[in-house]
Amino acid sequence: MANYVLSVGMEVHAELLTESKMFCRCQVAFGGEPNSRVCPVCLGLPGALPVPNKHAIELVMKTALALNCTIARDSVFHRKNYFYPDLPKGYQISQYGETNPIGYHGWIDIPTEGGKTKRIKIARVHLEEDTGKLMHLPGGGSGVDLNRAGVPLMEIVTAFPPDIESPEEAKEYGERLRQLLVYLGVCDGKMEEGSMRAEPNPSVRPEGSETYGVKTELKNLGSFRSVFGGVEFERNRQIAVLEEGGEVYQETRGWNEDTQASYVMRVKESENDYRYFPCPDLMPMHFDDAMIERVRATIGELPIAKWQRYQSEFGLSEYDAGVLTAERPWAEFFEACVREGADPKAACNWMNSDFARLLNETGQSVVAHEGRTLSRVTPKHIAELTTLIANGTINGKIGKQVFGDMFESGHMPKAIVEAAGLTQVSDTGQVDTWAAEVCAENPDVIEKYRNGQTNVIGFLVGQLMKKSQGRANPQLAQEAIRKALGE
Amino acid sequence: MSISLDEVRHVAKLARLEMGEADLVALQSELNALLGHFQDINAIDVTGCQPKPHAVPRQNVWADDEPVFGLPREAALQNAAAAKAGLFLVPTIIED
Ligand SMILES: [Zn+2]
């Protein structure tokens, strides 16, 4: 069998986080009664005139800048003509052409194995409108809900020839893009609700072949795990077809999550059949330096830059920096802790262990959203806690107890420590007394120690800590036990 | 510049127009007359003129992102050929 090379182009659609639709001012929301957010424009009624949503244009420009694109100085909307019941006007307003879309010729770096990155080139970032939703009715026929029709939709398309060459890279690209869009606040990234949709176009060709193979377009991928599965399945399917002397057809294929297999949905119409032309209802757009710079200023530090800075500036591991920067609110919380005076490493440890676990268990969050309640723990709490440990007021074990308390009550760690008398005991006289008591109470253990079982020291130190109700300075406790044993 | 009968047939199909052969032939000559007019326009010397996407010299006509209520659902569905459970009814769609 010949060796085959996989190439994957990716089209990603993202619904923009605007309040109103793209060309009318109907509200944008998820769910709700069907056809409750519609008007003459998004119903495609005769005579209705579209007016573009300025904020949507800015969000696409923001994304395009973050993806290192060139911003078109002049850009227009086109009509993409086709008939489908979820498209009331008989055309979709979109953007056609190589350098007409708001952003073009960009790139994003994705991490690959061994701490390396790979650059994935982006052909264009353009703005269009979403279609309505079609649903099958139990008694036959289909129903159309146009609440989604006209919702601002951004399309991000990778460049040809494609840089993505494996199912892993396809998944990584999608995940990184999702992270970026959520970071930028342009899309909520919810694939399960369809607000972000990834459509890979895999093709295979024999190694060494100059021409690319026929690609198929995968749809209905509900997660990036499915992107991985779908691309892997298509690669194997296409290779098997070619090996049997068959032909790969350019077609749209759906992905069946249950069977983990793709199936034919439709043979794709050729591009010419869409008869793109500039939409005469819409005025051309011109973007000047002032607008571009104003939008650029809203971007802020991107996740990959944060990830690198946390390692170089705070000495965090690749992994820890990755966990902290995965979501923007989490990264911002961490940065606020550092601003409040927390030791970065210590703050990182508390956040990624106890804090993350408690938030998870209680369904809380560091930002109030989507039914998650806001945690009482603020960056000030973390900073004060790490300081109490760093200056020896309490030890790490008590720190855990204090963390649990402040998570529940919202009280400041210092107040908790004072109220409960949890300060660390570093008075050697007191610790020595406890050591002597522990030895006196455990003659059998001392006997074992005398017989050479030196590992019982751990047990004795543990007893001392228990006696001190966890407050003894662990270092001193260790020393006191050794001293009492005559070491 | 002229349009073939096959192209007329193809365009009719894309526009979901069912046309008899005689109508297609008639339409072909009408379309060719229109295209002839474009040929006249093509003859004009436009050296130095920038292509314009729109006849009206305006740009950046945008609206602020502020939602307003559109139509009550009853009104939206009023012209539908058929409606059920608040949805526009259409023939069964088998693909996606
Ligand atoms: Zn509307």
Short mmCIF file of N, CA and C in Angstrom, two decimals, chain A residues 343-434:
data_model
loop_
_atom_site.label_atom_id
_atom_site.label_comp_id
_atom_site.label_asym_id
_atom_site.label_seq_id
_atom_site.Cartn_x
_atom_site.Cartn_y
_atom_site.Cartn_z
N ASP A 343 2.49 35.48 46.13
CA ASP A 343 3.59 34.86 45.43
C ASP A 343 2.98 34.09 44.25
N PRO A 344 3.45 34.34 43.02
CA PRO A 344 2.80 33.74 41.84
C PRO A 344 2.72 32.21 41.89
N LYS A 345 3.84 31.62 42.29
CA LYS A 345 3.89 30.15 42.34
C LYS A 345 2.85 29.62 43.35
N ALA A 346 2.82 30.26 44.53
CA ALA A 346 1.89 29.83 45.58
C ALA A 346 0.44 30.07 45.14
N ALA A 347 0.19 31.24 44.56
CA ALA A 347 -1.17 31.55 44.09
C ALA A 347 -1.61 30.52 43.06
N CYS A 348 -0.70 30.19 42.15
CA CYS A 348 -0.98 29.20 41.09
C CYS A 348 -1.34 27.86 41.72
N ASN A 349 -0.57 27.45 42.75
CA ASN A 349 -0.83 26.15 43.38
C ASN A 349 -2.20 26.12 44.05
N TRP A 350 -2.53 27.19 44.77
CA TRP A 350 -3.85 27.22 45.43
C TRP A 350 -4.96 27.21 44.39
N MET A 351 -4.78 28.00 43.33
CA MET A 351 -5.85 28.11 42.33
C MET A 351 -6.08 26.79 41.61
N ASN A 352 -4.98 26.19 41.15
CA ASN A 352 -5.14 24.99 40.32
C ASN A 352 -5.44 23.73 41.12
N SER A 353 -5.33 23.80 42.47
CA SER A 353 -5.68 22.60 43.25
C SER A 353 -6.95 22.85 44.08
N ASP A 354 -6.79 23.31 45.32
CA ASP A 354 -7.94 23.42 46.23
C ASP A 354 -9.07 24.30 45.65
N PHE A 355 -8.68 25.46 45.11
CA PHE A 355 -9.69 26.40 44.64
C PHE A 355 -10.49 25.81 43.47
N ALA A 356 -9.76 25.27 42.48
CA ALA A 356 -10.43 24.69 41.30
C ALA A 356 -11.36 23.56 41.72
N ARG A 357 -10.89 22.74 42.68
CA ARG A 357 -11.70 21.59 43.13
C ARG A 357 -12.98 22.07 43.81
N LEU A 358 -12.82 23.03 44.73
CA LEU A 358 -13.98 23.53 45.47
C LEU A 358 -14.99 24.22 44.54
N LEU A 359 -14.49 24.97 43.58
CA LEU A 359 -15.39 25.64 42.63
C LEU A 359 -16.21 24.59 41.87
N ASN A 360 -15.49 23.56 41.46
CA ASN A 360 -16.11 22.48 40.70
C ASN A 360 -17.18 21.77 41.50
N GLU A 361 -16.84 21.46 42.76
CA GLU A 361 -17.76 20.72 43.62
C GLU A 361 -19.02 21.51 43.93
N THR A 362 -18.87 22.84 44.02
CA THR A 362 -20.00 23.65 44.44
C THR A 362 -20.69 24.36 43.28
N GLY A 363 -20.16 24.16 42.07
CA GLY A 363 -20.75 24.83 40.91
C GLY A 363 -20.59 26.34 40.96
N GLN A 364 -19.52 26.80 41.60
CA GLN A 364 -19.27 28.24 41.64
C GLN A 364 -18.20 28.61 40.62
N SER A 365 -17.98 29.91 40.48
CA SER A 365 -17.03 30.38 39.50
C SER A 365 -16.41 31.69 39.96
N VAL A 366 -15.33 32.11 39.32
CA VAL A 366 -14.71 33.38 39.69
C VAL A 366 -15.39 34.55 38.97
N VAL A 367 -16.28 34.22 38.03
CA VAL A 367 -17.15 35.24 37.44
C VAL A 367 -18.57 34.68 37.46
N ALA A 368 -19.54 35.53 37.75
CA ALA A 368 -20.92 35.05 37.79
C ALA A 368 -21.41 34.91 36.37
N HIS A 369 -21.67 33.71 35.91
CA HIS A 369 -22.25 33.52 34.58
C HIS A 369 -22.91 32.17 34.46
N GLU A 370 -23.91 32.11 33.62
CA GLU A 370 -24.60 30.88 33.27
C GLU A 370 -24.99 30.05 34.47
N GLY A 371 -25.64 30.68 35.42
CA GLY A 371 -26.16 29.94 36.55
C GLY A 371 -25.11 29.58 37.59
N ARG A 372 -23.85 29.89 37.30
CA ARG A 372 -22.81 29.62 38.30
C ARG A 372 -22.72 30.83 39.21
N THR A 373 -22.73 30.58 40.52
CA THR A 373 -22.66 31.72 41.43
C THR A 373 -21.21 32.12 41.63
N LEU A 374 -21.06 33.36 41.98
CA LEU A 374 -19.74 33.93 42.17
C LEU A 374 -19.15 33.43 43.49
N SER A 375 -17.90 32.99 43.44
CA SER A 375 -17.22 32.54 44.66
C SER A 375 -16.96 33.72 45.57
N ARG A 376 -16.96 33.44 46.89
CA ARG A 376 -16.67 34.50 47.86
C ARG A 376 -15.17 34.79 47.91
N VAL A 377 -14.38 33.86 47.41
CA VAL A 377 -12.93 34.03 47.47
C VAL A 377 -12.49 35.05 46.40
N THR A 378 -11.80 36.07 46.84
CA THR A 378 -11.30 37.09 45.92
C THR A 378 -9.78 36.99 45.84
N PRO A 379 -9.16 37.67 44.88
CA PRO A 379 -7.69 37.67 44.81
C PRO A 379 -7.06 38.15 46.12
N LYS A 380 -7.72 39.05 46.83
CA LYS A 380 -7.21 39.53 48.13
C LYS A 380 -7.09 38.37 49.12
N HIS A 381 -8.10 37.48 49.12
CA HIS A 381 -8.05 36.32 50.02
C HIS A 381 -6.80 35.48 49.74
N ILE A 382 -6.59 35.18 48.45
CA ILE A 382 -5.46 34.31 48.08
C ILE A 382 -4.14 34.99 48.45
N ALA A 383 -4.07 36.28 48.17
CA ALA A 383 -2.82 37.00 48.46
C ALA A 383 -2.54 36.98 49.97
N GLU A 384 -3.57 37.20 50.75
CA GLU A 384 -3.36 37.23 52.21
C GLU A 384 -2.98 35.85 52.73
N LEU A 385 -3.62 34.83 52.19
CA LEU A 385 -3.31 33.46 52.61
C LEU A 385 -1.87 33.08 52.29
N THR A 386 -1.43 33.38 51.06
CA THR A 386 -0.05 33.01 50.70
C THR A 386 0.95 33.78 51.56
N THR A 387 0.59 35.01 51.93
CA THR A 387 1.49 35.79 52.78
C THR A 387 1.58 35.19 54.18
N LEU A 388 0.43 34.77 54.71
CA LEU A 388 0.42 34.16 56.05
C LEU A 388 1.30 32.92 56.09
N ILE A 389 1.31 32.18 55.00
CA ILE A 389 2.14 30.96 54.96
C ILE A 389 3.60 31.34 54.75
N ALA A 390 3.82 32.29 53.85
CA ALA A 390 5.20 32.68 53.54
C ALA A 390 5.91 33.26 54.76
N ASN A 391 5.18 34.04 55.58
CA ASN A 391 5.87 34.63 56.74
C ASN A 391 5.78 33.77 58.00
N GLY A 392 5.30 32.53 57.84
CA GLY A 392 5.34 31.57 58.94
C GLY A 392 4.22 31.71 59.96
N THR A 393 3.24 32.57 59.69
CA THR A 393 2.13 32.70 60.65
C THR A 393 1.36 31.39 60.75
N ILE A 394 1.13 30.76 59.64
CA ILE A 394 0.49 29.43 59.65
C ILE A 394 1.29 28.51 58.74
N ASN A 395 1.10 27.21 58.93
CA ASN A 395 1.77 26.28 58.02
C ASN A 395 0.81 25.87 56.90
N GLY A 396 1.35 25.15 55.93
CA GLY A 396 0.57 24.81 54.75
C GLY A 396 -0.65 23.97 55.06
N LYS A 397 -0.53 23.09 56.05
CA LYS A 397 -1.64 22.21 56.38
C LYS A 397 -2.81 23.02 56.93
N ILE A 398 -2.49 23.95 57.84
CA ILE A 398 -3.53 24.84 58.38
C ILE A 398 -4.07 25.71 57.25
N GLY A 399 -3.17 26.05 56.33
CA GLY A 399 -3.59 26.85 55.16
C GLY A 399 -4.75 26.21 54.44
N LYS A 400 -4.71 24.91 54.28
CA LYS A 400 -5.79 24.18 53.60
C LYS A 400 -7.11 24.34 54.36
N GLN A 401 -6.97 24.24 55.69
CA GLN A 401 -8.16 24.38 56.55
C GLN A 401 -8.72 25.79 56.41
N VAL A 402 -7.82 26.78 56.43
CA VAL A 402 -8.25 28.17 56.30
C VAL A 402 -8.90 28.39 54.94
N PHE A 403 -8.34 27.76 53.91
CA PHE A 403 -8.90 27.92 52.56
C PHE A 403 -10.35 27.44 52.52
N GLY A 404 -10.55 26.24 53.11
CA GLY A 404 -11.90 25.69 53.14
C GLY A 404 -12.86 26.63 53.85
N ASP A 405 -12.38 27.19 54.96
CA ASP A 405 -13.20 28.10 55.76
C ASP A 405 -13.53 29.37 54.96
N MET A 406 -12.50 29.96 54.36
CA MET A 406 -12.76 31.23 53.66
C MET A 406 -13.59 31.00 52.40
N PHE A 407 -13.47 29.82 51.82
CA PHE A 407 -14.30 29.51 50.65
C PHE A 407 -15.77 29.50 51.05
N GLU A 408 -16.01 28.95 52.24
CA GLU A 408 -17.39 28.84 52.72
C GLU A 408 -17.93 30.17 53.24
N SER A 409 -17.12 30.84 54.09
CA SER A 409 -17.61 32.02 54.80
C SER A 409 -17.30 33.32 54.08
N GLY A 410 -16.23 33.34 53.29
CA GLY A 410 -15.81 34.58 52.66
C GLY A 410 -15.01 35.46 53.60
N HIS A 411 -14.76 34.99 54.84
CA HIS A 411 -13.95 35.78 55.77
C HIS A 411 -12.50 35.83 55.29
N MET A 412 -11.80 36.90 55.70
CA MET A 412 -10.40 37.01 55.31
C MET A 412 -9.57 36.01 56.10
N PRO A 413 -8.53 35.44 55.47
CA PRO A 413 -7.74 34.39 56.13
C PRO A 413 -7.16 34.82 57.47
N LYS A 414 -6.68 36.05 57.55
CA LYS A 414 -6.07 36.52 58.79
C LYS A 414 -7.09 36.49 59.93
N ALA A 415 -8.30 36.95 59.63
CA ALA A 415 -9.35 36.96 60.64
C ALA A 415 -9.68 35.54 61.07
N ILE A 416 -9.71 34.62 60.12
CA ILE A 416 -10.01 33.21 60.43
C ILE A 416 -8.94 32.66 61.35
N VAL A 417 -7.70 32.92 61.01
CA VAL A 417 -6.57 32.41 61.78
C VAL A 417 -6.63 32.95 63.21
N GLU A 418 -6.90 34.24 63.33
CA GLU A 418 -6.93 34.86 64.66
C GLU A 418 -8.11 34.35 65.48
N ALA A 419 -9.27 34.28 64.86
CA ALA A 419 -10.47 33.85 65.58
C ALA A 419 -10.33 32.42 66.07
N ALA A 420 -9.72 31.56 65.26
CA ALA A 420 -9.65 30.14 65.62
C ALA A 420 -8.33 29.80 66.29
N GLY A 421 -7.47 30.79 66.49
CA GLY A 421 -6.18 30.53 67.13
C GLY A 421 -5.35 29.52 66.37
N LEU A 422 -5.22 29.72 65.06
CA LEU A 422 -4.54 28.74 64.23
C LEU A 422 -3.09 29.09 63.94
N THR A 423 -2.63 30.17 64.57
CA THR A 423 -1.27 30.59 64.24
C THR A 423 -0.28 29.47 64.50
N GLN A 424 0.71 29.45 63.71
CA GLN A 424 1.72 28.41 63.80
C GLN A 424 2.52 28.57 65.09
N VAL A 425 2.82 27.44 65.73
CA VAL A 425 3.63 27.52 66.95
C VAL A 425 5.08 27.27 66.57
N SER A 426 5.90 28.32 66.70
CA SER A 426 7.31 28.20 66.36
C SER A 426 8.17 28.38 67.61
N ASP A 427 7.49 28.34 68.76
CA ASP A 427 8.20 28.44 70.05
C ASP A 427 8.82 27.08 70.34
N THR A 428 10.17 26.97 70.29
CA THR A 428 10.83 25.66 70.43
C THR A 428 10.53 25.02 71.78
N GLY A 429 10.40 25.85 72.82
CA GLY A 429 10.09 25.30 74.14
C GLY A 429 8.79 24.51 74.11
N GLN A 430 7.75 25.10 73.49
CA GLN A 430 6.45 24.45 73.39
C GLN A 430 6.53 23.19 72.53
N VAL A 431 7.25 23.30 71.42
CA VAL A 431 7.33 22.14 70.52
C VAL A 431 8.11 21.00 71.19
N ASP A 432 9.17 21.35 71.92
CA ASP A 432 9.94 20.33 72.64
C ASP A 432 9.08 19.63 73.69
N THR A 433 8.24 20.40 74.37
CA THR A 433 7.35 19.82 75.37
C THR A 433 6.43 18.79 74.71
N TRP A 434 5.85 19.19 73.56
CA TRP A 434 4.98 18.24 72.83
C TRP A 434 5.75 16.99 72.43
#
